[in-house]
Amino acid sequence: MNLEHLNEAQKQAVLQTEGPVMVLAGAGSGKTRTLVSRIQYLLNDKKVSPFQLLAVTFSNKAAKEMRERIAADSHFDLGALQITTFHAFCSRVLRMEAQYLGLSRNFTIYDGSEQKSVIKGILGKRGISQKEIHPSEVQYFIEDAKNNGHYIGAKPDPLLDEVDKDDLFYDFFVDYEGELHKSNAVDFGGLITGVLNLFDNFPEVLERYQKRFKYLLVDEYQDTNRAQFKLVKMLSDKTRNICVVGDEDQSIYSWRGADIRNILDFEKLYSDANLIKLEQNYRSSKNIIEAASHVISRNEQRKGKELWTDNERGDSIQIMECPDDKAEANFVAKEVKELVVSGVDPTDIAIFYRTNAQSRVVEDALRSSKIPYRVVAGIKFYERKEIKDMLGYLRLVVNEKDSLALSRVINTPARGIGVRTLRKIEDEAVKNNVSLWELLEEMINKPEEYKHLKLSAKVKSSLAGFVSLIQEAKVCEVEKRLPSTMYEKVLHESGYYEALSAEKTYEAQARLENLEELVSAIKQYEAEAEEATMTGFLENITLDSSVDESDEPEKEVSMMTIHGSKGLEYPFVFVTGAEESLFPSYRSIESGEEAIEEERRLFYVAMTRAMKKLYILFAQGRMLWGSIKFNGPSRFLDEIPEDYYKWEFYKTNSPFGKSTKKRVTNGVDYDDEFSQVQSYKETEIVYSQSFASTKPLAQSIYPEGTVVKHKLYGEGRVLESKGAGKEEKIVILFRDGARKKFMAKFAPIEKV
DNA sequence: TCGACGATCGTTTTT
DNA sequence: CGATCGTCGA
């Protein structure tokens, strides 16, 4: 195999196939290229069967990319080649071996919000109010236990931290696991710990997998938690052919259990480990690499790498100080526009932010500048109410024990089966020790035995309707009809579609469109999967949040959180919101130096995405929670040596900009550690004066200030108008003081 | 049972 | 500001 295109360190990482290897791959050091070569080398030269190779990574994005790049120049049938995420791998194992753990193969996977519902239910049953104990505290405890590889009945393991079983929360954990088990459900963390449970207690099963996977590869190793670490160790214990690849400087998921010890202690665990460092960066200019290296060198928690590059020095980093968040967004839009006009491909430009909430202002600015953009992994569409509702139905059909799904949909749309009825059913189910679904079926079959529940005739007939709906859908499943067929059936026969259509709001309209999107997602899955099942689809949608862009790739600017940017690169990068309390976030400021180090790594990740030109922006004042906050520039800006940047002030002609400056220099310096807060009322007026003129008024049918009459609400005045034509959305302030949002297209309004 | 309303909260990042 | 929870009246 030809390894000419690799440097020395990369070649070593490819050729060292036997024994434990840790590759520390700096940002832009050709990590994926190396990994792909290593896999091809194993397949082509070492004649390893694809069946014996397991490559796990943390994100679907990374798995997908690697798979595609290997498939691109390989003549093997890669069907047997396992390149997946930890979660997908474990889910697969659990479905195969479900019977060992008393699960059935069609188990449901619960995500965070479902976890929370279960926890709320448990607290409720124990009569604990959510004010006494926050469900998220319990959730955090459970997550933490699972990240540490703990499952109920686990024996102490020297690799793992102990869990405090005397903690009151441990009782909740036990209840919670019981509840999930009854529902034939597993949560994200449980996918991993479930496999640990399986391997700990059924050595013959473990051995089967150990024999199969001769070569193990772990990508994004810095993001693994202790449970995943143990899993990898168990799988590779026979051959010890384990290769982990990561970068401690890009570890940004500790809040989800990623444990930097996995990297820092690898050599302790494997005394014969080979350590290979990839330090040459092929991506960015000298300015960017050197500046980023200075910033990250402040971290204590490092193995230590010295990133360098042969690339040219390049432009200075541009730091822009803006009066406020809108000005920041406007600057980005203006600069992007100039770049595009000068011939830069919009797909070469990315805009980053710390929190998803920040995207809105920027989106507004881009839209009014008519710059096409794409928000990468913004609001995940399966988290929307209507999607969750429909998925609830589908889950129930596939896994009738899923009581959470059942209680979600039994009265959606409203069928007159309210909380009271549901409570009766739940109590009765507990009494008879059956699942909700089993009880419902019993009630329909033998109504005379459930007279004591005192259900009205209306409720009973609603229940009967609901049960037969689910039963009929189950028939589809048994007869192996297409998942999309079943979906359509449930959507319409449940009355969900009808109920939504009956609401004539633009919101309902948007929801219907989302449900349309769900059908296309199902159909796309059907087209791709070798054997399309509803269980398979549901698993896909929970484990892979990324929505496939089925539409043709357009010339768009990309927008994403910094977390979402990991592994990507762009010639032009805008990092927005580099302010104290936002980046680093106030939470990390409160919780100490380790948290700050993680934010610093995040900042480092952001910087090292840029190839040619890096912009870092911050706003003096930012609209947050209905008021303006002055936080001052991020400490990370001070950590970039002066030679590497130009610091400019973005002058706007907005009177607000001036007044802010005046306010700031008059009183407390904005750099002061106390931030000033201005009440919302004061600024609202100023905003509407200074920014009203920037809004696109041209094609709007109901521009701001128009007096209109609404069929239901009477007369009002248009406060805000966004978009034009079909897209026009307006906010109306009515006589009675009510404010309501409408889609101009649907709203029953007319000009007065 | 259910919708409307008001008060009260809190807010990072995601497999 | 926005989402969520609890209370109230129909």
Coordinates of C-alpha atoms in Angstrom, one line a residue, chain A residues 176 469 484 644:
Chain A
Y176 CA -36.1 4.6 37.7
L469 CA -56.5 2.1 16.6
S484 CA -44.7 4.9 6.2
Y644 CA -1.6 38.1 16.1

